[in-house]
Every structure is written in C-alpha cells, then in structure tokens.
Short mmCIF file of C-alpha atoms in Angstrom, two decimals:
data_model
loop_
_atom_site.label_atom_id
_atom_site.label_comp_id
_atom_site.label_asym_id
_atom_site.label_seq_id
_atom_site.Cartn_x
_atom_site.Cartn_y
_atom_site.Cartn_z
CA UNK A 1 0.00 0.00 0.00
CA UNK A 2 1.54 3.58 -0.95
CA UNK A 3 2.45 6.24 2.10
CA UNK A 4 0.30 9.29 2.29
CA UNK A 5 1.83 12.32 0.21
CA UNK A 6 4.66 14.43 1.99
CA UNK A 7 3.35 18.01 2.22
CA UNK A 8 5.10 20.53 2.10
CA UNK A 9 3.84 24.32 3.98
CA UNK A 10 4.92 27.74 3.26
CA UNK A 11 4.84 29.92 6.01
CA UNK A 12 4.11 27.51 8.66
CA UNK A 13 5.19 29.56 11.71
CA UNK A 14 1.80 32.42 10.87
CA UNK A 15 -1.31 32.22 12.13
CA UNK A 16 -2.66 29.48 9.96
CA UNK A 17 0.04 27.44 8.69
CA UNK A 18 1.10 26.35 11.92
CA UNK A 19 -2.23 24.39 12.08
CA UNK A 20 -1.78 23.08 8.42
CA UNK A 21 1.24 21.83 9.82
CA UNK A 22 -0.05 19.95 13.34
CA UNK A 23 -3.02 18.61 11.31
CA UNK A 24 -0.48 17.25 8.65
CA UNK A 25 1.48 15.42 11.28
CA UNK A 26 -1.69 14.49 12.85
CA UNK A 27 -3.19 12.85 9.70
CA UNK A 28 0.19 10.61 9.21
CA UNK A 29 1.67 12.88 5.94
CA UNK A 30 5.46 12.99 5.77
CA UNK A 31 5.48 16.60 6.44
CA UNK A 32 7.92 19.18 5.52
CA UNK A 33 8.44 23.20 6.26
CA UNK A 34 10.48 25.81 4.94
CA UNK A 35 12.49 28.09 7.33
CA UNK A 36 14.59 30.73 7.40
CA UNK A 37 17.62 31.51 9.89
CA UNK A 38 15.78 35.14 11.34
CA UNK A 39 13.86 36.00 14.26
CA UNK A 40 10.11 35.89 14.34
CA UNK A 41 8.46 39.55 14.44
CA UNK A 42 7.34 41.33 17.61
CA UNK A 43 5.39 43.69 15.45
CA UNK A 44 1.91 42.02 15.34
CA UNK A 45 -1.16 43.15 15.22
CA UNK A 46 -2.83 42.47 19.00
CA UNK A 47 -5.42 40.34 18.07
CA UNK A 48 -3.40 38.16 15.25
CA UNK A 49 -0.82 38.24 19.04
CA UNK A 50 -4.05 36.96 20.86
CA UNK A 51 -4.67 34.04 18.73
CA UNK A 52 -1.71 33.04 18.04
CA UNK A 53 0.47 33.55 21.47
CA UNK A 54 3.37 31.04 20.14
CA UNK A 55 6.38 32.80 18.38
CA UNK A 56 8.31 31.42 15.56
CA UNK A 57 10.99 29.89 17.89
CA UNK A 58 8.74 28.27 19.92
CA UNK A 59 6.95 26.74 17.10
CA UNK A 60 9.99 25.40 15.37
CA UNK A 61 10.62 23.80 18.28
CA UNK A 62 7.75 22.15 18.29
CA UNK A 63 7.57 21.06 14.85
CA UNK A 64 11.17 19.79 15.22
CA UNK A 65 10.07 17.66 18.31
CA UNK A 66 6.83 16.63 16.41
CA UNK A 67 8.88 14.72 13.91
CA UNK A 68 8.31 17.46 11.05
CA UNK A 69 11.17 17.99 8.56
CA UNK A 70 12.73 21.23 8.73
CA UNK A 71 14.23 22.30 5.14
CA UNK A 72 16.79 25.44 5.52
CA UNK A 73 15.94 27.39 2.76
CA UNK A 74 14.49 31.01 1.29
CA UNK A 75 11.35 31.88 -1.09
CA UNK A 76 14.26 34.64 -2.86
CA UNK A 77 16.75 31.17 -3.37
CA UNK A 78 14.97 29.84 -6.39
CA UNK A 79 17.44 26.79 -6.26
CA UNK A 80 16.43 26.19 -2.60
CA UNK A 81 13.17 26.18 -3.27
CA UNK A 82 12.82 24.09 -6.03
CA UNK A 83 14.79 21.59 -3.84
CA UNK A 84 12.77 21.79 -1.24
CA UNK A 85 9.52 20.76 -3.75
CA UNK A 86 11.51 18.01 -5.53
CA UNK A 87 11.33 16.33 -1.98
CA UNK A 88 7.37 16.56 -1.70
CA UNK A 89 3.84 15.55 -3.46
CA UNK A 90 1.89 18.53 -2.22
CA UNK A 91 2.55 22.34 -1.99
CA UNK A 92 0.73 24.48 0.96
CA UNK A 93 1.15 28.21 0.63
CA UNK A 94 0.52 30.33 3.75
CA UNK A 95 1.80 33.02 3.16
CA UNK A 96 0.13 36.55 4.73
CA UNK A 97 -1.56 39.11 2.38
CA UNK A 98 1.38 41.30 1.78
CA UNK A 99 3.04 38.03 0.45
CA UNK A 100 0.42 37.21 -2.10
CA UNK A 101 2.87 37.68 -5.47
CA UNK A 102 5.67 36.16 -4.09
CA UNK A 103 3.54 33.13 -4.72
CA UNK A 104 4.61 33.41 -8.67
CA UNK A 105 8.60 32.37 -7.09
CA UNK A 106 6.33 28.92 -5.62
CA UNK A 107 4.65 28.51 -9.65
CA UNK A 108 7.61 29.31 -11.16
CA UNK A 109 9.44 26.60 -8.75
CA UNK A 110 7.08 24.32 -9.03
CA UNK A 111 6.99 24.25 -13.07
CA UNK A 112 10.79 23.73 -13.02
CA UNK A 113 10.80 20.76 -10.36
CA UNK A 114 8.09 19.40 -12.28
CA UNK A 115 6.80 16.14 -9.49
CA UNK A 116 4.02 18.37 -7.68
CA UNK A 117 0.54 16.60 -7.68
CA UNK A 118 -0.91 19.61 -6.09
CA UNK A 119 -0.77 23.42 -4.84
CA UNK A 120 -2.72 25.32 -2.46
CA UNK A 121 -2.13 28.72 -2.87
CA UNK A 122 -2.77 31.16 0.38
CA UNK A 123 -6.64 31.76 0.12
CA UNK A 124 -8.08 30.72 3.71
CA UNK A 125 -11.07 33.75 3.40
CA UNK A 126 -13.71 34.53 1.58
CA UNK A 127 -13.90 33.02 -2.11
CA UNK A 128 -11.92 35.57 -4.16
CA UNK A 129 -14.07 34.55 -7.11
CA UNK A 130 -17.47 35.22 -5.29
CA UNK A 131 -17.13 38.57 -3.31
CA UNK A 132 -18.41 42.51 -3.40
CA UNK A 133 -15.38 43.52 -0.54
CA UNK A 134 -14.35 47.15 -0.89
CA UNK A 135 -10.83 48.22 -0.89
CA UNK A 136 -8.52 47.72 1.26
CA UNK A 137 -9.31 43.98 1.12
CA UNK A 138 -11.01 44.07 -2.66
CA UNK A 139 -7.23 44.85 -3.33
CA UNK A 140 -6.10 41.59 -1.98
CA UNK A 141 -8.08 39.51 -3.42
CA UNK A 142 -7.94 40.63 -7.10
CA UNK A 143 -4.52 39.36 -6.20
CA UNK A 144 -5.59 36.21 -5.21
CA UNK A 145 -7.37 35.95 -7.89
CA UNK A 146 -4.76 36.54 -10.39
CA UNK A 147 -2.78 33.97 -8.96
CA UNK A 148 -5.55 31.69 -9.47
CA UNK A 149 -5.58 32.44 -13.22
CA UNK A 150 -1.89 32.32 -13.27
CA UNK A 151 -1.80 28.77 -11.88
CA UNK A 152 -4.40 27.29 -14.21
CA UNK A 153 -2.86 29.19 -16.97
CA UNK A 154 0.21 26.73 -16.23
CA UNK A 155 -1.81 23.51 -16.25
CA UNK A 156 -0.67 22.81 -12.47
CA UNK A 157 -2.75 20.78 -10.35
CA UNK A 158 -4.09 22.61 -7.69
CA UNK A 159 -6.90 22.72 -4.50
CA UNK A 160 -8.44 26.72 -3.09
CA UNK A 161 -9.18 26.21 0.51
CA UNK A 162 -12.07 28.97 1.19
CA UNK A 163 -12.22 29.26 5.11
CA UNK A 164 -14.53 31.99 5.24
CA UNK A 165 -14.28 33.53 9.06
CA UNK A 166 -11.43 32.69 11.28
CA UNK A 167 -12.86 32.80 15.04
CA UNK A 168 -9.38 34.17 16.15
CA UNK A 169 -10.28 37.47 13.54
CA UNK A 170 -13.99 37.55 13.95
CA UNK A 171 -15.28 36.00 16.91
CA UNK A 172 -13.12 36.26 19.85
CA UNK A 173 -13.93 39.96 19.52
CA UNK A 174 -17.57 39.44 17.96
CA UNK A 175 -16.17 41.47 15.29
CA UNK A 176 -15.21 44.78 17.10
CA UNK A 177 -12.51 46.98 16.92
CA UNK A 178 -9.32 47.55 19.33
CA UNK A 179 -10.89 44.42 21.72
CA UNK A 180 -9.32 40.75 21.67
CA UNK A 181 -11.85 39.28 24.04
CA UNK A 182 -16.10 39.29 23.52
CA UNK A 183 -17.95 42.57 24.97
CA UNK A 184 -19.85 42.61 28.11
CA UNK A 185 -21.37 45.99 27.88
CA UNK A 186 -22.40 46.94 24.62
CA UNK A 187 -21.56 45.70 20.72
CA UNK A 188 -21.91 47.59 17.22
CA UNK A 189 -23.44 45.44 14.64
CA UNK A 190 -22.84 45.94 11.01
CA UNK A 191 -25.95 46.71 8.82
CA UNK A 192 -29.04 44.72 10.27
CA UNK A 193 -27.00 41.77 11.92
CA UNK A 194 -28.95 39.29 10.08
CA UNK A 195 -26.69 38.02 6.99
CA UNK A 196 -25.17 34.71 7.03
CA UNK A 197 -21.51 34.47 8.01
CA UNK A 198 -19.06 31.17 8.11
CA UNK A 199 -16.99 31.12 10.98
CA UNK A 200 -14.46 28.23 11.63
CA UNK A 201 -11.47 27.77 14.10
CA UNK A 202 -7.70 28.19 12.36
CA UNK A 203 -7.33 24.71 13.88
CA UNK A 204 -10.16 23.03 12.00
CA UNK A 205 -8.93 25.43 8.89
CA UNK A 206 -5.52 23.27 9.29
CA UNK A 207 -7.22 19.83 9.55
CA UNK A 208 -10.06 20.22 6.17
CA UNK A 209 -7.21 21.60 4.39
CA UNK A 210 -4.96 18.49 5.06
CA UNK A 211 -8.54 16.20 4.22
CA UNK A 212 -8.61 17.84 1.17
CA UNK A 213 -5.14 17.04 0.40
CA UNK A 214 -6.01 13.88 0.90
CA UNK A 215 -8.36 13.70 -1.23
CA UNK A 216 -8.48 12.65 -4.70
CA UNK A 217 -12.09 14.45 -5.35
CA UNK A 218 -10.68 17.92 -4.14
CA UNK A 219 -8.14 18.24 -7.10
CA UNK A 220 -8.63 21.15 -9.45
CA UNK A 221 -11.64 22.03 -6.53
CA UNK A 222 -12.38 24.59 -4.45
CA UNK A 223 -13.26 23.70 -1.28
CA UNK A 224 -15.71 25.92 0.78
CA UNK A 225 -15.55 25.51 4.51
CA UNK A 226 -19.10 26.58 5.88
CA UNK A 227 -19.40 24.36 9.20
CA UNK A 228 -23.76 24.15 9.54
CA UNK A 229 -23.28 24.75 13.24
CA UNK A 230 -20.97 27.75 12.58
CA UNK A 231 -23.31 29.61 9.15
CA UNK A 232 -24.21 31.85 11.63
CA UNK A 233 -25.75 36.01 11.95
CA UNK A 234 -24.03 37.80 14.04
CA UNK A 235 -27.40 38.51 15.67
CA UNK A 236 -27.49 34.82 16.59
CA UNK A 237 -23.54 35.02 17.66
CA UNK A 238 -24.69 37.87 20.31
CA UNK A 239 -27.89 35.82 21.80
CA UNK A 240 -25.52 33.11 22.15
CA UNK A 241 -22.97 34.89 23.83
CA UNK A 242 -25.58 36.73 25.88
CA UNK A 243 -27.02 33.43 26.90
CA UNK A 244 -23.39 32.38 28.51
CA UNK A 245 -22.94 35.80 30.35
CA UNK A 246 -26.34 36.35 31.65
CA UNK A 247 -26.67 39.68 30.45
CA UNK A 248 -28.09 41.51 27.33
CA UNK A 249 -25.73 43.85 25.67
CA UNK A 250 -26.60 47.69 24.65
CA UNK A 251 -26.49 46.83 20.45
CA UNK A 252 -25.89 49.82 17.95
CA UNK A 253 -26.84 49.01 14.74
CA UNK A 254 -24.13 50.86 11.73
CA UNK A 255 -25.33 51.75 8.62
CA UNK A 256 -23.46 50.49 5.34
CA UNK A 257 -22.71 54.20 4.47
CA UNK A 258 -20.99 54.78 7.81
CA UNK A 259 -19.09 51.47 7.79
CA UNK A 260 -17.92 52.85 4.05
CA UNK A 261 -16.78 55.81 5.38
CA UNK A 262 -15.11 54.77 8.56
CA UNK A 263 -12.97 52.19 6.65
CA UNK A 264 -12.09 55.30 4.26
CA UNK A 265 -10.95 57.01 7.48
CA UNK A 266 -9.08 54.96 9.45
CA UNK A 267 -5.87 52.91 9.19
CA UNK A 268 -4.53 50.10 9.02
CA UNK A 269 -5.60 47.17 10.53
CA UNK A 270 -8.64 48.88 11.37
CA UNK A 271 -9.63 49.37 7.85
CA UNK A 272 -8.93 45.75 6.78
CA UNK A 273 -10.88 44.66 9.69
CA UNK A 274 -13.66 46.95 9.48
CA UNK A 275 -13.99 46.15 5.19
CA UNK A 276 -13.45 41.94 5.85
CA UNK A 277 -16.41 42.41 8.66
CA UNK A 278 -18.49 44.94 5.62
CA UNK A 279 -17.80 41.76 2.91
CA UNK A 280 -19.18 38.95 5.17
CA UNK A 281 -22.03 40.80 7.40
CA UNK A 282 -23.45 43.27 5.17
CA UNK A 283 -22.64 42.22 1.86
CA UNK A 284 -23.17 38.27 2.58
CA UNK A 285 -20.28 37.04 1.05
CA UNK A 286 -20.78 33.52 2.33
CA UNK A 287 -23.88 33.21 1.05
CA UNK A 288 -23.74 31.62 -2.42
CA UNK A 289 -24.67 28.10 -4.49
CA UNK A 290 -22.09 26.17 -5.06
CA UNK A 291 -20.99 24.62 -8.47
CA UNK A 292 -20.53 20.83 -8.06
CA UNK A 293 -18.41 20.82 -11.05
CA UNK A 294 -15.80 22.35 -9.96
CA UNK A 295 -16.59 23.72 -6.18
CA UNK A 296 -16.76 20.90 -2.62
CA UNK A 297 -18.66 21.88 0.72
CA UNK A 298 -16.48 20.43 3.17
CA UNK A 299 -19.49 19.63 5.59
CA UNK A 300 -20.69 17.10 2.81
CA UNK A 301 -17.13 15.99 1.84
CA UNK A 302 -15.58 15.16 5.05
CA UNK A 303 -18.65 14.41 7.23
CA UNK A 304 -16.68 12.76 10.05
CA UNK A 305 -14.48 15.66 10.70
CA UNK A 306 -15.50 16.42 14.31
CA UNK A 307 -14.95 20.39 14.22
CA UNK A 308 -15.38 22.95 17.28
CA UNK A 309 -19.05 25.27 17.14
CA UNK A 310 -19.25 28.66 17.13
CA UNK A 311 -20.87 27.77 20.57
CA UNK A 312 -18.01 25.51 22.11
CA UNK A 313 -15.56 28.48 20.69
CA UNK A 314 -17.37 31.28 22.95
CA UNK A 315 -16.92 29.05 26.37
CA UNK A 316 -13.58 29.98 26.94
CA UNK A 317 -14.14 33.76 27.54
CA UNK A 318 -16.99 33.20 29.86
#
C-alpha cells in the first residue's frame, strides 16, 4: 500500500500554517516546512498576538520535536526552493496578504521541479471569485485571484481552501474593533445583523485543508468551509454569547454608508478589519450556491471531521 503524500507548507510559523502543519502530522503525511535563519516579528497586530500567542521559535521547536522535517531554505533562493519541492507531493502556501505575489517564485518553482501533484495557494477567506469587498481587502483579493488564473494558466494541479471567518479574527472579539476578548457591555453590529456568516477555528482550517489534500475528489476544486453549526448572523452570535454571560448587551446598529466611510478614514488594521467584517455581514459574502463541477462543501465531503461550534468556541471567555 503507498504512504500518504509528503506536504510541504509555506509559512508555517503564521497564524494558519502552523495548524496546516499539526493537522499534517496528525493525519500521518510525511510533512515538511520551509524556514529561514531570522527571528520571528514582535510587530503584530494584537489580536493576530491573541490568537496566536506562540512565536516562531517556539513553534519550530515544536515542529522539530513533532517529527516534522525542517528544510533550511528562502522563497528569494529559487534553487532552494525548487529543492525543497523536488522532496514533496503537495505544496501548501501560507503566506500573509502582503506576500500574495511572491507566490509566482512557488509557480515558477514548481513548473521547473516538475513532481508536484498539487498546490494550495494562500486563500483561507472569503472566495476571491465570489465577493463585493471594498478596498482595502477588494485589493487583496484581485490578487488572489490573479494567482488563481496564473496557476491554471500553467496547467498545475491545484486545490483553493475557502475558510470563510477565522474565530481568532472575527469572533473572539464578535467582530469589534481595538478588543481581543467578547464585549460585556455593549456591541456595534454591522448593517441589520442578520446576513449569514461562516466562521471556523484556524485549527479546524488546518485539519479540512490536510482532508482535502487527501483527497483525490478535491483536485482542481475549491473547497468551501461553511461548518452548519458555525453559518451563523451575528445577531445569533450575540444571543448566544448573551445566553453564557447572563446579560443583554446595549447593540448599535451601523449603517453600510458609515461602515464605508469609517474604513475610508481609518488605518490600518482597522480598515482591513472593518472592510473583511463589511464583505461577510453586510454584503453576505458567504452566502452563495455552489458549483458541483468544480466547487466541494467540506461539511458534505468530510462528514466525520468532528470540528469545534461557534458555541463551544465562545466558552472559553466566559
């Protein structure tokens, strides 16, 4: 019987591929990671910091003592990188937004080493094919998109991983600003509250995207990851957490037009924040039909993935 495919992740010490990495250990893949010989950053956003506590030393360590192989190497060293893919089946990119190009090095590498049965590029949010964001985050995604297009273009084999909502981004704050832990007082709500959003932990992010690498059906796919327990409103998100605390929170309701202008006005990360909250719970852009041609819902393809609710997520901040 063959081994599993050795998987190999890009940016595995960020905030979610160090979970594509545990759940590829997990799952029994020969698993690989490129790193680089320089510190992690202190300069991180405080609620990316709240999320993900670990720093890049501390995670190499632990993917060294988790039996993961560490290749020395640099995106900018062409050579080193296409050595690093000759050694694998699969190619995970996880690479942050400002990182997005540097993803035509990975095509570029992979073309040359020529033995790579499949490529995630760095998606993990909203489908960049399916969305009405606003800039600064429309910008980003055209991006994505391109890359997309760039990879088909090339004839490689590839899976999109569509996450939708990480909790650590939009939950453990129920989507405010400047907090990293749910309101007790009082919440803003973004248009009416009622428009569907998908929410999913980075942890269950990293174990669907290693089922889908494991999976025959998912190649040439994209997979959408919209958990039925977690296609929530935020409305519903705020009973629930009201529910836990035993208190009902004052709610202000924000117009579209303000939200517009406020992301116009303010800086960074509070405008990429404030127009990823605008594309999921005002513009609804997790609620679509999916094309069973080419798109999976990872509910119906990996049914026995046990995955943590929206609800089980909250508990801890209670």
């Amino acid at each position: 019987m063959a081994g599993k495919d050795r998987i190999l992740i890009l940016g595995p010490t960020g905030a979610i591929g160090r979970h594509i990495v545990w759940a590829s250990v997990k799952a029994g893949n020969p698993t690989f990671v490129l790193v680089r010989n320089t510190p992690g950053s202190n300069n991180r956003v405080n609620l990316v910091k709240a999320a993900n506590p670990e720093t890049k030393e501390e995670l190499i360590e632990s993917f060294k003592n988790s039996g993961v192989n560490l290749i020395q190497g640099d995106m900018n060293d062409h050579e080193s990188l296409v050595n690093a893919i000759k050694q694998v089946d699969v190619v995970i990119c996880a690479f942050g937004r400002l990182l997005i190009e540097d993803q035509l090095k990975i095509i570029a590498a992979i073309k040359e080493a020529g033995n790579v049965k499949r490529f995630f590029p760095s998606e993990f949010g909203l489908d960049v094919d399916r969305h009405d964001s606003v800039d600064p985050v429309r910008e980003v995604f055209e991006e994505k998109a391109r890359i997309r297009r760039i990879i088909e273009a090339e004839g490689i084999p590839y899976t999109y991983l569509c996450c939708h909502a990480f909790t650590g981004y939009f939950l453990r704050n129920l989507a405010q600003i400047d907090i990293t832990v749910p309101p007790r007082d009082k919440v803003f709500i973004l248009g009416d509250g009622n428009v569907k959003g998908a929410f999913v932990t980075e942890a269950d992010v990293g174990t669907l995207t290693i089922e889908a690498a494991n999976d025959p059906n998912a190649l040439n796919k994209t997979v959408h990851i919209r958990l039925p327990k977690n296609y929530l409103t935020i409305n519903e998100i705020i009973s629930l957490w009201e529910n836990k605390i035993g208190k009902t929170l004052e709610k202000t309701y924000v117009s579209e037009e303000k939200v517009l202008k406020d992301i116009k006005e303010t800086s960074f990360p509070n405008n990429y924040l404030l127009a990823l909250y605008h594309s999921q719970q005002i513009k609804g852009d997790a609620v679509y039909e999916i094309d069973t041609a080419k798109d999976l819902e990872a509910s119906e393809a990996y049914p026995n993935v046990e995955y943590t609710t929206v609800d089980e997520y909250l508990n801890q901040f209670v």
